[in-house]
Structures are given as C-alpha cells and as structure tokens.
C-alpha cells in the first residue's frame, strides 16, 4: 500500500515510543534509583547526549528528559519517593531511571534510520518546550511561525545538524528531504511554540518535515495537484511516485481519495474499484502491541485510539469515541492461556490506595522492599512473602517466575475476603414454553434432545445444579430428587399468587439426579405432544423460576415461542405499525413495554441470575421486551424467526450446546481502573451497573464484550502514560473464586494527528455501533444513523484541517491509514439490520434481536456482521482435487457486481451462510451439490453432504468457515439468482456497497460525506 | 389570625417538601459515592416520590381554596411538571438505568429544591408580614 519511503518514518515513530520492548518504564529499581547523585550525574550527563534527541519526539522524551524542565509535569512519584528514605536528593528526577536501559535500544532503533545526533547543546532544549508550550498540531506546520524562530532557540540546533550531517545544508535551508531526517527535527519545531506559551506538545515525528518543507520552498502543490485530482485510480498518493523523497515524507501521513468528476464523463469520478475495503476482516493495529509488549492482548482490550489525548481541547477535537472495547474472557488460542497464580496464603498484592493489582508496570524500589503503583504512584510495602532482591538492572531476580510481573493478563486465585458467600456452583435452569407452537415447531424436542446430549459436558462436573420449569397457561414444576425414579410433575395454575412447591427439590445436582434427568428429558417431548394450549403464562413462570433460583443464582435459559399472554408481564401485539415510523413514538417500539421486565431483570441481577432468551416464533414475540431480561443480566438473545426443527435444528442445537458447555464465569463483577485524570464515564453492553464503575455480570463468557467510553477529568493530563487495568472477579465453574486482571498502558500525546494515526477502526466502529443502537431506543432510526454519519464527518473534517494548510487538498478526501475502513464500516452500520431503513426494511423483532447481538459481540465478530465475507467457490469446487483442504478465501467486495451469474458464492456474516447460485451456473455443479433438489424451491432445501467429491469439498469449506468462529452456528440458506423476493431479502439487501432500498451506495456515501466536508 | 395559621401551614408544608427533595438528593449522592447500592437507593427514592407529589398537590389546592392566588400561581408550574412526569410514567427512578440518568435526576431535583426554597422565602416573608399586620390591627 505504501512505498518504502513512506513506511520508514512510521517505524521511526514507533521505535521512539516510550517503552522499548522489554523495558519497564519508571524503573526506579535500576541502579540509578538508589544511587547517590555523584553516581547518577555522570550518567545523566552522558546519556542524554546519546539518546535524548530521538526520544524527544515521543512521550518517552519527557520521561527521560533532564531534571529541571520536567518537574512541573511529572506526577508526584519523584517527590513522594523522597520521604521514604530514598537517599537520592529530590532533585534527581525519576524519569531518568530507565536511562541505563534505554541507550542500547534507542540507539539501535536510531542507528538504522538516523545519523546519531550528538547534540551537546541539545538536551537543555527540549525541556523548555515540554514544560510551557505546545500547540494544536496544525500550528506546528504553519510556515510563518518558523520565520520567527528567535536566535537563542535556533542556535542549539546547529550542533546536531552540523555534526551529524555535515553534508546537510545549514539550518536556515531546512530542506530535510528524506523522511529519515524526520526525527531530529522535532525539537526544531517545538521551539517556536515555546514562546507561544501553549500547552505541552510532543510534535508528531512524521509531521516534522512539513514545516521545513513549507518554510523553504513556497509550497509547490503537493502531488495531488500535479498528478491531478482527476486521476481516477488514485488511492494513496504515495503510489504515484512523487518526484522527491520530500513529498513521500510529507504525504505518508494520510491516505486520500480523489473525488471530482472526470471531464466529459457522467460518473461521479470515483473509482469504485479502488475504494478501501476491509477484505481481510478485522485488522488489529500491530504496532501498538509491539510498543508495549507487556500489555494484555488486544483480544481482551482494544482502545479506540492507542494514544490518549493530553488535554480536554484535544478530546473535543477528536470527535470519534474515546474509549475501549473490553472482552475479559476472550478465547485464547492454545498456548496463550492466561496464567493462574495462587497467592491465597500471602494475599494478593494490591495498591493500598487505588486497589490496583500488581502488574508488569509497577516498579520495585528500595532494593525490592517497596513497589510503586503505576496508576496512583503510591509507594507500597512489599509483603515479606513476596519480597525478592533486585538485580543490578533493578529487576526482581524472580521475575521469570512471576507471570503477574511480566504478562499483561493474569489470573489470581482470590482468598476468602473476595467472597460474600461460598462460591456458587454452576446452575442451569430451563424455562421452557410447551404451548402448541413450541411443540409443533419441534422446538421442544430439539431442546430436550440437546440438553440431554450436553449433560455430560456441563462445566463444573459434580457441582452443577440443574432444574426445569415448563409453562403454557399453567406452570409445571418438576421434582427430580435423586431418590425418585421418575420425575414428578407439579402443576400450578394460580398465576396471580405464585408459590413454589417443594422449593428444595426443583434444583437438583446434575450428577446425583442424572437418571431422573435422563428420564425427564426423554419423556418431555412426548408429555406435551398433544398439548393444544395456545396461552403463555410467561411472566408468572419467570417469577417462579426466579424464586427457585434466587438462593443460588446461575443461568436461566428461557425458550419462548409465543407472545406472553397471561399473568404479569403479558404483552400486547403492539406490532410493527407502519404509521409509527418516522414519528416521535417510533422508539417506543424498541423498548420494553411493561416495566415488569426491567424490574425482573434488575432483581435477577441482584441474585446473580443471568438470563439467556431463546425466542422462536414465526409471529411477533416482542423481543424488545424479552431482550430487556438479557440486557440487564449479562445474558444474550438468540432469535430463530419461524423456527422449524427441520430447518433450524442444527443451528439451535449448536448454539444451545455452546451456551451450555462453554466456560462461564459466575457471579462476576468487573471494574476498570485507570490512571489519574482519566475516568470511564459510560459503559455499553449487557450488564447492570452496581455502582458508578462496577459492572455486575451474573454470568460472563468468551462471547461477551463491553464497550466503555472515557473522559478526561482534568483539563490537562500530567502523566506521559496512562495505565488501564481491567479486573474481573468471578467464580469459575470449578468453584474457585478468581480475579482476572488485564493491564495495558497507552501513551499520552498532545498531537491530534498522532491520535488519528493510532486509531483502531475496529474499536471505534464497535463503540459507534453500540452508541447508535442505544440511540435507537430513545430516538428515531434516522437520527441514530445521522449521528454516526455526523461524527464521521466531523472527524474527517478535523483531520482534514490538520493538513489542509500544507497541502492543496482540492477535492480529495483524506483520512489516516488507520481509519481507511471507517467509511465503509460507517455505511455498513447504517445499513445493518438494527439501523437500516424504516418500516419495511426489517422486521421489528429482527431489528431488536440483531441489536442485542451487536451490543454483545466482540470486535471481530461485529465487524464480520457489518461487512460479511463474500467468497466465490465454484472454481475451487470444479478444479482442485478432493483432498486439497487449503482453500484460500479471496473475499470479494460486497456488491452485486461481484456476483457472476456463472458462479456459486458463499456469503458469510458469522451468523449464517447464504449460498448463492448464479443463473448460468454449470448444471454439473448444481447436480453434484443439490441433486434433484436444485429444480425445486430452494427455500426448503437443506444442504447435506452427497456422495460425490464436489459435495464433500463444499462440506469441507463450510466446516472450515464455521470453524473460524464458534459463537454462532451458520445455517446454510440456498438461493438462486433471480429468485425474488428471497434473493433480495437474503442477499441483495445485505450487499452494503450497493444502493439498497433508498440507501446510499458506497460511492454515493463517500460523495455525500465529501460534500459535507467541504 | 386565621390567615396567619394558613401561612404557618404553608410554611411547614414547604419545609416538608424540601425535606423530601433533600432526602432524594442525599440518596443520589450516596449512590454516587457508592455508600448504598442502586436497588436500595431506587426503592428509597421511589418511596417518597409519590408523597412528594401528593403533598405538593395538596399545597396547591390549599392555596387555591384559601384564596392565595399568588402562591397558587407560583407553585402551579411545579404542579404541572409533576403531573406531566406522572402521566408519562417517568416519575419513578429506574433502577436499571439509574447511573445513566443520575445527572439528569439530580439536576431536576436541584431545580425543584431551588424553587421550593424560593417559595419558602416568599411564604416566610408573607407570614411575617401577616403577623405584623395582625399586630397592627390589634393595636
């Protein structure tokens, strides 16, 4: 995508980030720490000479900055250490401690790209800028400011320039034509602003050449102008070889799209082929993980931008969400499991003040007797049992045996003070609708069969408890005491005054009552097979389930196939009224109608009950109300519209089995701590807030993610790095109380451009998505879509304003490389089922169910839902040998143009497959895959393996695709080209790049955004 | 003399209303600082919401029947707001969303408090005025 010249500065950029690999920032335990001033002085004197200049461009610079200047902005650590008997005078800043560790790395990274600057006069310089100045980044780039450099500030630079680059022209010329030279310049540009008295600023390394460029030449039009805004396939301007290295250096900051019609042509002037598309799925920013190797993996925590803004004003100019997506129990591949540490005997090491858990970023001082909390900077005592000597470099000698000090993710076994009651056993309670529709659709049979097949695999082995209630117009309890041979059914028909008969025998131990359970599940379908009851006393049944479970908590699985019609919580067929759409009452359709559901959900969370709703009905079931139960109890909604066991059996079986057997964390609470000055303000997902920052999660598993937004509490952040710590306290299925701790660090920057460069589209889109779906609960769909669009426009406008001064942007739309997919995901979000169109574009239940799914999905699954994979498979089916399994998916753009009528395609959105047969597909393929069924109505045909190599290959492909994500079972729907309305309903309306039902195509969307940017 | 008694009654009703609003605000503050959990907080607040509305309604009614038009007009907006909240079913605190609505609920009650204190001062002033006038008549 980018030329090498363009990449270079990037690397420089990262190599200069605060914590070089393997380093521990703020390591007061390094020799410097305890050393007397005489010892540290020589070091301090020499080190800056070797590595200060390069560092001065990143946050690390200020950590390593010489004493005087840094004081006002370092948080208390250096000072507060003094009273603790540290022999070193207060004047020795603690920022210098890492220095012994720095030079090798810093130099190494520099050596490749930079001439070693030897600025003897250099190091005093950066201090001042950091203290008193700073500026909005575009100011940095203003040419005029350069002219005003006062002599004192420019003189120091002659040193580095002349010594390191003798061949280079003098300072006044500034023609730093190579991106390589970027690094030494930052101090140069910071100086002018020194006088301006701005806020602290660490200018972006990459933007450094701009001023010089502007300052010396009078700004020849940037390439775009030369190669023309009309060149149609221009995507990244690096690609058309700017004449000199300077331009490359200049332009590597952003990508651009040229928009403007080609003279004489009718089309909008946008080459649709060259638009950025996320065909590789979710791409996580890698550089950040390399920068902070001790951070937890991005599968657990993804920040929307990996650089936090230093000031409120920057936050207000960032426009995109500032926050993170947290998935505390994400599935780790084999070999990367989170290590479990048992400190029950010694107690878990935590900060006295802020209760932070010990993590890789804490620093040990005082020969290992004290440790400094990285979040609040308090100096804590190391308990005797945990004490270890420090080696010469200040690292604990037992570091390698302490995963909590080397890894970002770790689990502690919690001692009894973390329990309010003995750890609960895993409890599964089933609330099953047995009314006529449940029986006739085959739901009851599939559910009973699946539960029975999973009985051996429930987590928690011998501790697991299980219970059942079925209901139609009455509520049936089942006594399954192990002493019985057959379960006893007790029917309660008084719905107004619920009572629970035999409260002790309804919830039984799985292994003890196994025989009774088997007998029960075998007989359950036949028991109700002649049930013609159409009523559903859902509310009373839920209440009685709650009464049974409230002693222990656990997971309540609700299988509902009709609208609740009796007792409390009965719902009306309020339906999907077309007249309501577009009015102020529209949102009320998407929220719970009856306060009963909210109240029940709140009560359930209080008693540690998580509710998973399985709704299957061909009619309206009011998912909006039922989903409320899942929303506030940390549960999940599964929706099977028009459930028919013949078609949906596999899907329900797989998803229910996964729900029952996946590793689950019980009675959990989650809290996210972060450094001073930053605060998490809002949380989005399925949970209930127990206090302002404590999420109550009765049951969590790997498929749940939570989005959080943060804000700055103070106008100005004084630290260079902000740390986050996610702590999830839970009971494992094995009955152990554990704390899972994820720790991450992120640098604080004062440069908006850097924030944009370090943005993580996946996390941003995920937060956008949750915000938009929440917005549909109180506003119109239209407004939710507009808010997404407006924020994207604002962000791009802000980004544009960063560069519009240096570049004649003309009609080009520019965006940072990191956000190249933001536009398409934004469009996909507006076209996603919860947000799309109006009345006719999606059914209300589907909208709500999809909304619930998207509110819980981790980033990767969410992005797949938004921009599904489209894969052509016919060539593979025909050509390759049957044993070849390495099938390369080449994903196609999601537009009808990608569909060739001679081909067979799979559309995979993570929840279902749609197998599309072109009109002119070879009869051979059709026959092999479908046999005689091909001629019939494809809606009733299920794909199954036939005895021919082609069909076997298809099965293999489907298996492989399913294997990539287990959270849902992708049911295969078949559709033939031109088979309306199924084709448009299943596939065509989901091709997000096309113009569907009055919504923009990708090109139109870009044009529209571009117009708003002007 | 009767008028004086009415003013005294108004005064105590207003004190009572202020007490109820302050109590709700305290519950919110406790919740914010994590002294009580949202369930307790919501149930405590919801317990006094309707009494507050009813007392305020009675106050307005008393103003009306005793012919204190000014006081009635002054407290009418408050009554209207309460009635609107009640008819929209938004008068009770929602325990599931309590943290998201915290700032709004607090702001709303702070305004109520300010309004009530203003009314209190007016009624206090009128009370004393009345008392003095009564004195004037006596002599």
mmCIF file of C-alpha atoms in Angstrom, chain A residues 67-311:
data_model
loop_
_atom_site.group_PDB
_atom_site.id
_atom_site.type_symbol
_atom_site.label_atom_id
_atom_site.label_comp_id
_atom_site.label_asym_id
_atom_site.label_seq_id
_atom_site.Cartn_x
_atom_site.Cartn_y
_atom_site.Cartn_z
ATOM 1 C CA UNK A 67 15.652 17.116 35.514
ATOM 2 C CA UNK A 68 14.796 20.714 35.587
ATOM 3 C CA UNK A 69 12.298 21.043 32.877
ATOM 4 C CA UNK A 70 10.260 18.051 33.632
ATOM 5 C CA UNK A 71 9.282 18.759 37.112
ATOM 6 C CA UNK A 72 6.029 20.503 36.805
ATOM 7 C CA UNK A 73 4.632 17.834 34.603
ATOM 8 C CA UNK A 74 5.711 14.672 36.144
ATOM 9 C CA UNK A 75 3.252 13.354 38.568
ATOM 10 C CA UNK A 76 4.246 13.093 42.137
ATOM 11 C CA UNK A 77 6.362 9.967 42.034
ATOM 12 C CA UNK A 78 9.759 11.515 42.175
ATOM 13 C CA UNK A 79 8.806 13.714 45.034
ATOM 14 C CA UNK A 80 6.871 11.278 47.024
ATOM 15 C CA UNK A 81 9.656 8.822 46.928
ATOM 16 C CA UNK A 82 11.813 11.056 48.954
ATOM 17 C CA UNK A 83 10.130 10.707 52.296
ATOM 18 C CA UNK A 84 10.516 7.003 52.033
ATOM 19 C CA UNK A 85 14.099 7.159 52.779
ATOM 20 C CA UNK A 86 15.388 7.232 49.315
ATOM 21 C CA UNK A 87 18.882 8.527 49.635
ATOM 22 C CA UNK A 88 18.762 10.416 46.416
ATOM 23 C CA UNK A 89 18.015 14.097 46.600
ATOM 24 C CA UNK A 90 14.658 15.283 45.495
ATOM 25 C CA UNK A 91 16.240 16.945 42.572
ATOM 26 C CA UNK A 92 17.095 13.721 40.872
ATOM 27 C CA UNK A 93 14.177 13.011 38.700
ATOM 28 C CA UNK A 94 12.881 9.602 38.458
ATOM 29 C CA UNK A 95 12.341 9.944 34.806
ATOM 30 C CA UNK A 96 15.950 9.339 34.351
ATOM 31 C CA UNK A 97 15.944 5.966 35.904
ATOM 32 C CA UNK A 98 15.311 3.965 32.851
ATOM 33 C CA UNK A 99 18.216 5.536 31.173
ATOM 34 C CA UNK A 100 20.636 2.704 31.629
ATOM 35 C CA UNK A 101 18.238 0.510 29.825
ATOM 36 C CA UNK A 102 17.443 2.873 27.110
ATOM 37 C CA UNK A 103 20.562 3.564 25.186
ATOM 38 C CA UNK A 104 21.005 0.194 23.541
ATOM 39 C CA UNK A 105 17.517 0.114 22.245
ATOM 40 C CA UNK A 106 17.126 3.693 21.459
ATOM 41 C CA UNK A 107 20.377 3.707 19.634
ATOM 42 C CA UNK A 108 19.664 0.538 17.873
ATOM 43 C CA UNK A 109 16.456 1.832 16.558
ATOM 44 C CA UNK A 110 18.043 5.046 15.662
ATOM 45 C CA UNK A 111 21.051 3.596 14.035
ATOM 46 C CA UNK A 112 19.106 2.250 11.168
ATOM 47 C CA UNK A 113 17.358 5.410 10.285
ATOM 48 C CA UNK A 114 19.229 8.223 11.778
ATOM 49 C CA UNK A 115 22.642 9.594 11.907
ATOM 50 C CA UNK A 116 23.500 9.679 15.533
ATOM 51 C CA UNK A 117 22.927 13.173 16.580
ATOM 52 C CA UNK A 118 25.340 14.389 19.122
ATOM 53 C CA UNK A 119 23.737 17.453 20.397
ATOM 54 C CA UNK A 120 25.713 18.638 23.280
ATOM 55 C CA UNK A 121 23.664 21.752 23.216
ATOM 56 C CA UNK A 122 20.588 19.779 22.558
ATOM 57 C CA UNK A 123 19.373 18.369 25.719
ATOM 58 C CA UNK A 124 18.601 21.523 27.557
ATOM 59 C CA UNK A 125 16.389 22.454 24.711
ATOM 60 C CA UNK A 126 13.558 20.004 24.847
ATOM 61 C CA UNK A 127 12.876 20.624 28.455
ATOM 62 C CA UNK A 128 11.524 24.005 27.962
ATOM 63 C CA UNK A 129 9.113 23.058 25.241
ATOM 64 C CA UNK A 130 7.633 20.324 27.253
ATOM 65 C CA UNK A 131 7.029 22.493 30.140
ATOM 66 C CA UNK A 132 5.499 25.519 28.761
ATOM 67 C CA UNK A 133 4.467 25.038 25.266
ATOM 68 C CA UNK A 134 2.540 23.105 22.833
ATOM 69 C CA UNK A 135 0.128 23.767 20.140
ATOM 70 C CA UNK A 136 -2.525 22.319 18.048
ATOM 71 C CA UNK A 137 -0.692 20.293 15.511
ATOM 72 C CA UNK A 138 -1.619 22.315 12.540
ATOM 73 C CA UNK A 139 0.065 25.240 14.091
ATOM 74 C CA UNK A 140 3.230 23.334 14.146
ATOM 75 C CA UNK A 141 3.062 23.194 10.498
ATOM 76 C CA UNK A 142 2.469 26.806 9.892
ATOM 77 C CA UNK A 143 5.231 28.114 7.857
ATOM 78 C CA UNK A 144 5.152 31.623 9.235
ATOM 79 C CA UNK A 145 5.871 30.543 12.729
ATOM 80 C CA UNK A 146 9.151 29.327 11.504
ATOM 81 C CA UNK A 147 10.311 32.599 10.400
ATOM 82 C CA UNK A 148 10.077 33.828 13.916
ATOM 83 C CA UNK A 149 12.441 31.449 15.495
ATOM 84 C CA UNK A 150 14.439 33.546 17.829
ATOM 85 C CA UNK A 151 18.145 33.152 17.643
ATOM 86 C CA UNK A 152 18.543 31.506 21.011
ATOM 87 C CA UNK A 153 16.340 28.645 20.138
ATOM 88 C CA UNK A 154 17.703 28.047 16.736
ATOM 89 C CA UNK A 155 21.306 28.107 17.713
ATOM 90 C CA UNK A 156 21.318 24.867 19.610
ATOM 91 C CA UNK A 157 20.281 23.086 16.534
ATOM 92 C CA UNK A 158 23.236 23.981 14.559
ATOM 93 C CA UNK A 159 25.019 21.489 16.722
ATOM 94 C CA UNK A 160 23.153 18.412 15.746
ATOM 95 C CA UNK A 161 22.715 19.463 12.221
ATOM 96 C CA UNK A 162 26.266 20.159 11.521
ATOM 97 C CA UNK A 163 27.832 17.436 13.492
ATOM 98 C CA UNK A 164 25.656 14.650 12.472
ATOM 99 C CA UNK A 165 25.024 15.653 8.929
ATOM 100 C CA UNK A 166 27.911 17.587 7.689
ATOM 101 C CA UNK A 167 26.726 17.345 4.157
ATOM 102 C CA UNK A 168 23.407 18.775 5.010
ATOM 103 C CA UNK A 169 22.610 22.338 4.224
ATOM 104 C CA UNK A 170 22.538 24.704 7.070
ATOM 105 C CA UNK A 171 19.665 25.211 9.342
ATOM 106 C CA UNK A 172 18.125 28.045 7.503
ATOM 107 C CA UNK A 173 17.573 25.964 4.449
ATOM 108 C CA UNK A 174 15.679 23.207 6.171
ATOM 109 C CA UNK A 175 15.417 21.084 3.156
ATOM 110 C CA UNK A 176 15.153 17.854 5.012
ATOM 111 C CA UNK A 177 14.291 15.891 2.024
ATOM 112 C CA UNK A 178 14.409 12.494 3.496
ATOM 113 C CA UNK A 179 11.851 11.104 5.758
ATOM 114 C CA UNK A 180 14.777 9.699 7.643
ATOM 115 C CA UNK A 181 15.672 13.052 8.843
ATOM 116 C CA UNK A 182 12.393 13.450 10.495
ATOM 117 C CA UNK A 183 13.459 12.531 13.909
ATOM 118 C CA UNK A 184 15.996 15.165 14.656
ATOM 119 C CA UNK A 185 13.693 17.927 13.668
ATOM 120 C CA UNK A 186 11.005 17.819 16.291
ATOM 121 C CA UNK A 187 12.875 19.927 18.741
ATOM 122 C CA UNK A 188 13.171 22.426 16.000
ATOM 123 C CA UNK A 189 9.535 22.833 15.539
ATOM 124 C CA UNK A 190 8.740 22.790 19.148
ATOM 125 C CA UNK A 191 10.842 25.770 19.829
ATOM 126 C CA UNK A 192 8.761 28.370 18.118
ATOM 127 C CA UNK A 193 5.860 27.465 20.257
ATOM 128 C CA UNK A 194 7.875 27.718 23.277
ATOM 129 C CA UNK A 195 7.360 31.382 23.005
ATOM 130 C CA UNK A 196 3.739 30.943 22.323
ATOM 131 C CA UNK A 197 3.122 29.550 25.733
ATOM 132 C CA UNK A 198 0.946 26.774 24.519
ATOM 133 C CA UNK A 199 0.152 23.582 26.215
ATOM 134 C CA UNK A 200 2.755 20.867 26.225
ATOM 135 C CA UNK A 201 3.260 19.313 22.923
ATOM 136 C CA UNK A 202 5.219 16.479 21.610
ATOM 137 C CA UNK A 203 5.030 17.050 17.943
ATOM 138 C CA UNK A 204 4.500 14.137 15.670
ATOM 139 C CA UNK A 205 7.627 12.785 14.276
ATOM 140 C CA UNK A 206 6.114 12.385 10.941
ATOM 141 C CA UNK A 207 4.831 15.833 10.575
ATOM 142 C CA UNK A 208 8.217 17.227 11.203
ATOM 143 C CA UNK A 209 9.229 17.711 7.628
ATOM 144 C CA UNK A 210 6.219 19.784 6.850
ATOM 145 C CA UNK A 211 7.370 22.984 8.323
ATOM 146 C CA UNK A 212 10.731 22.656 6.808
ATOM 147 C CA UNK A 213 9.238 21.956 3.518
ATOM 148 C CA UNK A 214 6.935 24.866 3.753
ATOM 149 C CA UNK A 215 9.483 27.090 5.151
ATOM 150 C CA UNK A 216 11.990 26.679 2.421
ATOM 151 C CA UNK A 217 10.071 26.211 -0.742
ATOM 152 C CA UNK A 218 6.997 28.153 -1.236
ATOM 153 C CA UNK A 219 4.968 25.034 -1.266
ATOM 154 C CA UNK A 220 4.841 23.545 -4.693
ATOM 155 C CA UNK A 221 1.460 21.983 -4.991
ATOM 156 C CA UNK A 222 1.524 18.592 -3.441
ATOM 157 C CA UNK A 223 1.479 15.782 -5.825
ATOM 158 C CA UNK A 224 -2.210 15.579 -5.981
ATOM 159 C CA UNK A 225 -2.251 18.775 -7.819
ATOM 160 C CA UNK A 226 0.328 17.631 -10.270
ATOM 161 C CA UNK A 227 -0.986 14.239 -10.959
ATOM 162 C CA UNK A 228 -4.306 15.790 -10.739
ATOM 163 C CA UNK A 229 -7.387 15.413 -8.694
ATOM 164 C CA UNK A 230 -8.735 13.743 -11.725
ATOM 165 C CA UNK A 231 -6.610 10.676 -11.743
ATOM 166 C CA UNK A 232 -9.174 8.127 -11.070
ATOM 167 C CA UNK A 233 -7.362 5.270 -9.527
ATOM 168 C CA UNK A 234 -5.541 7.291 -7.017
ATOM 169 C CA UNK A 235 -5.868 5.796 -3.626
ATOM 170 C CA UNK A 236 -2.752 6.503 -1.763
ATOM 171 C CA UNK A 237 -0.825 9.192 -3.302
ATOM 172 C CA UNK A 238 2.424 7.557 -2.479
ATOM 173 C CA UNK A 239 1.606 5.236 -5.238
ATOM 174 C CA UNK A 240 2.246 7.700 -7.925
ATOM 175 C CA UNK A 241 5.745 8.308 -7.164
ATOM 176 C CA UNK A 242 6.232 11.872 -6.145
ATOM 177 C CA UNK A 243 9.350 13.282 -7.616
ATOM 178 C CA UNK A 244 11.353 13.529 -4.479
ATOM 179 C CA UNK A 245 11.683 11.913 -1.155
ATOM 180 C CA UNK A 246 10.403 15.001 0.471
ATOM 181 C CA UNK A 247 6.996 14.514 -0.866
ATOM 182 C CA UNK A 248 6.914 10.984 0.257
ATOM 183 C CA UNK A 249 7.841 12.031 3.683
ATOM 184 C CA UNK A 250 5.177 14.613 3.588
ATOM 185 C CA UNK A 251 2.402 12.506 2.464
ATOM 186 C CA UNK A 252 2.795 9.312 4.282
ATOM 187 C CA UNK A 253 0.564 10.683 6.968
ATOM 188 C CA UNK A 254 -2.691 10.044 5.316
ATOM 189 C CA UNK A 255 -4.461 8.349 2.522
ATOM 190 C CA UNK A 256 -6.683 10.140 0.186
ATOM 191 C CA UNK A 257 -9.480 9.547 -2.182
ATOM 192 C CA UNK A 258 -9.867 11.709 -5.176
ATOM 193 C CA UNK A 259 -13.328 12.878 -5.797
ATOM 194 C CA UNK A 260 -14.224 15.014 -8.685
ATOM 195 C CA UNK A 261 -15.748 14.136 -11.940
ATOM 196 C CA UNK A 262 -13.650 13.330 -14.912
ATOM 197 C CA UNK A 263 -14.342 15.934 -17.532
ATOM 198 C CA UNK A 264 -16.711 14.630 -20.087
ATOM 199 C CA UNK A 265 -17.819 11.662 -18.108
ATOM 200 C CA UNK A 266 -21.029 11.193 -16.285
ATOM 201 C CA UNK A 267 -19.958 9.080 -13.406
ATOM 202 C CA UNK A 268 -19.135 10.697 -10.129
ATOM 203 C CA UNK A 269 -15.427 10.427 -10.651
ATOM 204 C CA UNK A 270 -14.897 7.889 -8.002
ATOM 205 C CA UNK A 271 -13.292 4.665 -8.978
ATOM 206 C CA UNK A 272 -15.317 2.202 -7.045
ATOM 207 C CA UNK A 273 -12.708 -0.474 -7.503
ATOM 208 C CA UNK A 274 -10.095 1.451 -5.653
ATOM 209 C CA UNK A 275 -12.146 2.269 -2.595
ATOM 210 C CA UNK A 276 -10.723 0.814 0.575
ATOM 211 C CA UNK A 277 -12.490 -2.353 1.617
ATOM 212 C CA UNK A 278 -11.899 -4.482 4.669
ATOM 213 C CA UNK A 279 -11.492 -7.669 2.705
ATOM 214 C CA UNK A 280 -9.118 -9.086 5.270
ATOM 215 C CA UNK A 281 -11.644 -8.795 8.034
ATOM 216 C CA UNK A 282 -10.587 -7.273 11.274
ATOM 217 C CA UNK A 283 -7.078 -5.889 11.162
ATOM 218 C CA UNK A 284 -5.759 -5.044 14.555
ATOM 219 C CA UNK A 285 -3.107 -2.411 14.800
ATOM 220 C CA UNK A 286 0.041 -4.347 15.446
ATOM 221 C CA UNK A 287 2.465 -1.594 16.123
ATOM 222 C CA UNK A 288 0.902 -0.759 19.414
ATOM 223 C CA UNK A 289 1.299 -4.260 20.765
ATOM 224 C CA UNK A 290 4.934 -4.162 19.775
ATOM 225 C CA UNK A 291 5.398 -0.897 21.544
ATOM 226 C CA UNK A 292 4.057 -2.224 24.798
ATOM 227 C CA UNK A 293 4.837 -5.910 24.818
ATOM 228 C CA UNK A 294 3.649 -6.217 28.380
ATOM 229 C CA UNK A 295 0.161 -5.022 27.570
ATOM 230 C CA UNK A 296 -2.620 -7.536 27.596
ATOM 231 C CA UNK A 297 -3.503 -8.917 24.211
ATOM 232 C CA UNK A 298 -5.803 -6.873 22.026
ATOM 233 C CA UNK A 299 -8.405 -9.598 22.173
ATOM 234 C CA UNK A 300 -9.062 -8.501 25.753
ATOM 235 C CA UNK A 301 -8.797 -4.762 25.408
ATOM 236 C CA UNK A 302 -8.862 -2.546 22.378
ATOM 237 C CA UNK A 303 -8.599 1.174 22.748
ATOM 238 C CA UNK A 304 -10.279 3.319 20.156
ATOM 239 C CA UNK A 305 -7.032 5.154 19.802
ATOM 240 C CA UNK A 306 -3.788 3.917 21.184
ATOM 241 C CA UNK A 307 -2.653 7.385 22.141
ATOM 242 C CA UNK A 308 -4.635 9.253 24.699
ATOM 243 C CA UNK A 309 -5.074 12.975 24.307
ATOM 244 C CA UNK A 310 -3.371 15.147 26.814
ATOM 245 C CA UNK A 311 -5.999 17.835 27.113
#
